[in-house]
PDB file of C-alpha atoms in Angstrom:
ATOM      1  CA  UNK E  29      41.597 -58.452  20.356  1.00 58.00           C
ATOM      2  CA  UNK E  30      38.829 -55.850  17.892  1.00 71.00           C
ATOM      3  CA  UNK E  31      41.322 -56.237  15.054  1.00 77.00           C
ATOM      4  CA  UNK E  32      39.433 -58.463  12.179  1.00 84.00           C
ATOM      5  CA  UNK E  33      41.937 -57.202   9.904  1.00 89.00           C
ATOM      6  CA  UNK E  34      44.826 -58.954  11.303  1.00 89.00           C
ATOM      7  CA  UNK E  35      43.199 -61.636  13.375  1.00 90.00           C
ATOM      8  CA  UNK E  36      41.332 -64.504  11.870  1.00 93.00           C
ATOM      9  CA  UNK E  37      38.818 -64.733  14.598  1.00 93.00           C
ATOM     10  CA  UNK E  38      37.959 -61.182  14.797  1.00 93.00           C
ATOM     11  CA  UNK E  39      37.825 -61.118  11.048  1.00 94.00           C
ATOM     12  CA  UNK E  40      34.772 -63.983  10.820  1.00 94.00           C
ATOM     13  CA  UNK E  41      32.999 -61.685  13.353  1.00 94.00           C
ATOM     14  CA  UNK E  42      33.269 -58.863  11.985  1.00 94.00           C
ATOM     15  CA  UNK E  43      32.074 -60.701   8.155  1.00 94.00           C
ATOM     16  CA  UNK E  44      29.607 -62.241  10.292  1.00 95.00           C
ATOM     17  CA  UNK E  45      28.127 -58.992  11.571  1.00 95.00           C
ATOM     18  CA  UNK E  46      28.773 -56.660   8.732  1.00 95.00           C
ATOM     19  CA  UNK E  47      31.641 -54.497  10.581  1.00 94.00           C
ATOM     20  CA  UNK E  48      33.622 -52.572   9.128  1.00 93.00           C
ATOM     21  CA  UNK E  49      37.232 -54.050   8.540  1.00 93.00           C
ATOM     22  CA  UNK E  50      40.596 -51.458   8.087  1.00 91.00           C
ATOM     23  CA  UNK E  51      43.505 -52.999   7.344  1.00 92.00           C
ATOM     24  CA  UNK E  52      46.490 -51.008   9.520  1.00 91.00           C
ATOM     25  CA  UNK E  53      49.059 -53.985   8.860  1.00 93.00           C
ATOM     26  CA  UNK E  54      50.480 -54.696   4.985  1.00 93.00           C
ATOM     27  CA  UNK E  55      53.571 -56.795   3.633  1.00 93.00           C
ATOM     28  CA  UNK E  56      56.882 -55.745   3.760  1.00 88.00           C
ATOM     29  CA  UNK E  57      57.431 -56.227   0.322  1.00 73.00           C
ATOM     30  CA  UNK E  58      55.438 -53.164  -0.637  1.00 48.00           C
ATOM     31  CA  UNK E  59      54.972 -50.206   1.964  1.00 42.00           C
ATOM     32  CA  UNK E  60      55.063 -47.413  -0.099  1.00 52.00           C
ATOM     33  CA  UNK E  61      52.338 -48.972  -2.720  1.00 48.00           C
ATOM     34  CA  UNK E  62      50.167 -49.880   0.719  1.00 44.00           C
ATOM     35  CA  UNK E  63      50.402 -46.894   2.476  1.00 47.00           C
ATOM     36  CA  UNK E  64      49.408 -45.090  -0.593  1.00 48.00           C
ATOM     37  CA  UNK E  65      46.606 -47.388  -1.554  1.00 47.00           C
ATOM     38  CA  UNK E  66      45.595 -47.197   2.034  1.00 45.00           C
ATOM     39  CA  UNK E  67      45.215 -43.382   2.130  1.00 43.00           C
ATOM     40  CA  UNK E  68      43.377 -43.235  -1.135  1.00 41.00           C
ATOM     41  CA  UNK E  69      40.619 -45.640  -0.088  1.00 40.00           C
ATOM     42  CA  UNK E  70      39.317 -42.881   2.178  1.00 41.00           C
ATOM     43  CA  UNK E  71      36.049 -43.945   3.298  1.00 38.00           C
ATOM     44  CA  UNK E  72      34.245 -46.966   2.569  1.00 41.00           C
ATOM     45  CA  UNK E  73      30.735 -48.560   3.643  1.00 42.00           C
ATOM     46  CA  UNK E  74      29.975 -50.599   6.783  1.00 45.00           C
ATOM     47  CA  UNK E  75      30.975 -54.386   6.344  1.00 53.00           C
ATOM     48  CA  UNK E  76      33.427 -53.574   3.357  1.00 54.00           C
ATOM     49  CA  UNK E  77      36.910 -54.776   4.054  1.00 55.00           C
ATOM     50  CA  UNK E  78      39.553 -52.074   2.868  1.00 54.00           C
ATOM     51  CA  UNK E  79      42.991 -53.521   1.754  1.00 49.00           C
ATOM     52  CA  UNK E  80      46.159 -51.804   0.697  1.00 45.00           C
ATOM     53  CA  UNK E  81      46.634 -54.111  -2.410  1.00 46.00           C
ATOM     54  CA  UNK E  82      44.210 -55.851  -4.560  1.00 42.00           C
ATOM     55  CA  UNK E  83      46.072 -59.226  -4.136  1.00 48.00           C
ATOM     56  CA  UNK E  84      46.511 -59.366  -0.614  1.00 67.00           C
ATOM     57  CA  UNK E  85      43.765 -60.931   1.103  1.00 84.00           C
ATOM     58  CA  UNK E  86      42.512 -60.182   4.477  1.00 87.00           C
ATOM     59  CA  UNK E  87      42.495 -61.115   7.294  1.00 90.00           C
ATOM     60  CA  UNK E  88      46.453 -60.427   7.148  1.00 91.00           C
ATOM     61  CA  UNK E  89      48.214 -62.017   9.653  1.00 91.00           C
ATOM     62  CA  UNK E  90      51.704 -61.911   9.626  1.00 92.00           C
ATOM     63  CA  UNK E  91      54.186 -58.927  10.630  1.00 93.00           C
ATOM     64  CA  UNK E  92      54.398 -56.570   8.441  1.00 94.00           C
ATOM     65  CA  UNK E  93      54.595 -52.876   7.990  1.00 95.00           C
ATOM     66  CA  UNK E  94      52.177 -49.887   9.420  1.00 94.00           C
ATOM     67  CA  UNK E  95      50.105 -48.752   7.331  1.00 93.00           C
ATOM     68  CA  UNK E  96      47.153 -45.780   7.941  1.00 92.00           C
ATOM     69  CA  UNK E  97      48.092 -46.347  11.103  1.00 92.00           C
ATOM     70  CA  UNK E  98      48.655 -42.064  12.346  1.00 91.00           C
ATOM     71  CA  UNK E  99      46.708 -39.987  14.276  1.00 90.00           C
ATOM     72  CA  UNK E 100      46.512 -36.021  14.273  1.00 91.00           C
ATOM     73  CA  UNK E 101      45.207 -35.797  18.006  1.00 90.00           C
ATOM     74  CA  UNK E 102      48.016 -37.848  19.456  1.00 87.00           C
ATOM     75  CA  UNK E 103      50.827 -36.577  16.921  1.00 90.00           C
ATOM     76  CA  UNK E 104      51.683 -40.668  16.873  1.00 91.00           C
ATOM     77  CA  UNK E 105      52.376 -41.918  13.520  1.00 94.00           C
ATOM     78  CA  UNK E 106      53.732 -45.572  13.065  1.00 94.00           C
ATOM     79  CA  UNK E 107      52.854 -45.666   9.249  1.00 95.00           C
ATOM     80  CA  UNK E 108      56.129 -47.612   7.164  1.00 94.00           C
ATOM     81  CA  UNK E 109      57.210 -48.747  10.653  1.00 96.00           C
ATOM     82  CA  UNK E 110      57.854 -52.922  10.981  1.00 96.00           C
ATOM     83  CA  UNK E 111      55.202 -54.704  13.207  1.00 93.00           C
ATOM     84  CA  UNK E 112      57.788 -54.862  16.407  1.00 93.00           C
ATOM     85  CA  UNK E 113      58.948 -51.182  15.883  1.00 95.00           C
ATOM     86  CA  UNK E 114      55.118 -49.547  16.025  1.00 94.00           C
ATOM     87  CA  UNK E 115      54.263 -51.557  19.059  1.00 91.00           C
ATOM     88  CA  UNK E 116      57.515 -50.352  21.030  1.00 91.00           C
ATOM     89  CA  UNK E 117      56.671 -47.092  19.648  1.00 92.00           C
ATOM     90  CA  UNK E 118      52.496 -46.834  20.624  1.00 90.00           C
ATOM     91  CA  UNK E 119      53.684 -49.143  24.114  1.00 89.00           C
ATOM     92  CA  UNK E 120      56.551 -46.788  25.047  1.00 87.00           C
ATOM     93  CA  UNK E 121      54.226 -43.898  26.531  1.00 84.00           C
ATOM     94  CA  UNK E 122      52.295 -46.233  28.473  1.00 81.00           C
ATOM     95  CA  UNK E 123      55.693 -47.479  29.774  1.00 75.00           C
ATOM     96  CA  UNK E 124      56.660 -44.580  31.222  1.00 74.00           C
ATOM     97  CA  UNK E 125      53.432 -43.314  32.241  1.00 71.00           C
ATOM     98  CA  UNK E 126      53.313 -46.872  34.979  1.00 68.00           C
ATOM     99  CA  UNK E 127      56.503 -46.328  35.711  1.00 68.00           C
ATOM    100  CA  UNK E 128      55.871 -42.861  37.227  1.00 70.00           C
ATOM    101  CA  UNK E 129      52.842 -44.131  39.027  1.00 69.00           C
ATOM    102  CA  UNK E 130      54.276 -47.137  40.609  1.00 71.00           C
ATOM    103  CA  UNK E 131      57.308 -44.862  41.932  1.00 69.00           C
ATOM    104  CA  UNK E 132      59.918 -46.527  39.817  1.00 64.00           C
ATOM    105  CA  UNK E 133      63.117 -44.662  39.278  1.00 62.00           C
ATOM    106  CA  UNK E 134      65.056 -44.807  35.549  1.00 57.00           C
ATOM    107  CA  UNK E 135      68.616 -44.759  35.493  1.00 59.00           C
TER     108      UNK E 135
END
């Protein structure tokens, strides 16, 4: 999946190698505190791990909230969304997109 902050698998690679990890998923109990703590971290060395609060461990898991999780090239920004809200959000495109090219119609 490439996402050793949220999968444990990818996250023992990634310590393995010495990748960087960026956590883009925090609790729900504290999005504002994450996606500030996330945004402040700016960059960090290769390897280091970068989490939105100093008590929650990585990798994290479970569904959560967005956090530095925006990009200015795209204009999509899913930061303070819930887990199954920014995947409807960065899948709808692509939904639409297939749709065209396999001929469907929408009603």
């Amino acid at each position: 999946m490439a996402v050793p902050g949220h999968d444990a698998r990818d996250y023992e690679f990634a310590v393995r190698f010495n990748l960087h990890i960026k956590q883009v998923v925090a609790a729900a109990e504290t999005p504002s505190s994450a996606s500030a703590d996330a945004s402040s971290t700016g960059s960090s060395e290769s390897g280091s791990s970068e989490s939105s609060s100093s008590n929650q461990a990585l990798p994290y898991c479970e569904p959560g909230v967005a956090v530095a999780s925006s990009s200015s090239s795209s204009g999509l920004d899913i930061n303070g969304l819930p887990t199954a809200e920014a995947k409807n959000k960065v899948c709808a495109p692509m939904h639409i997109t297939a749709a065209s090219m396999l001929g469907c119609k929408h009603y």
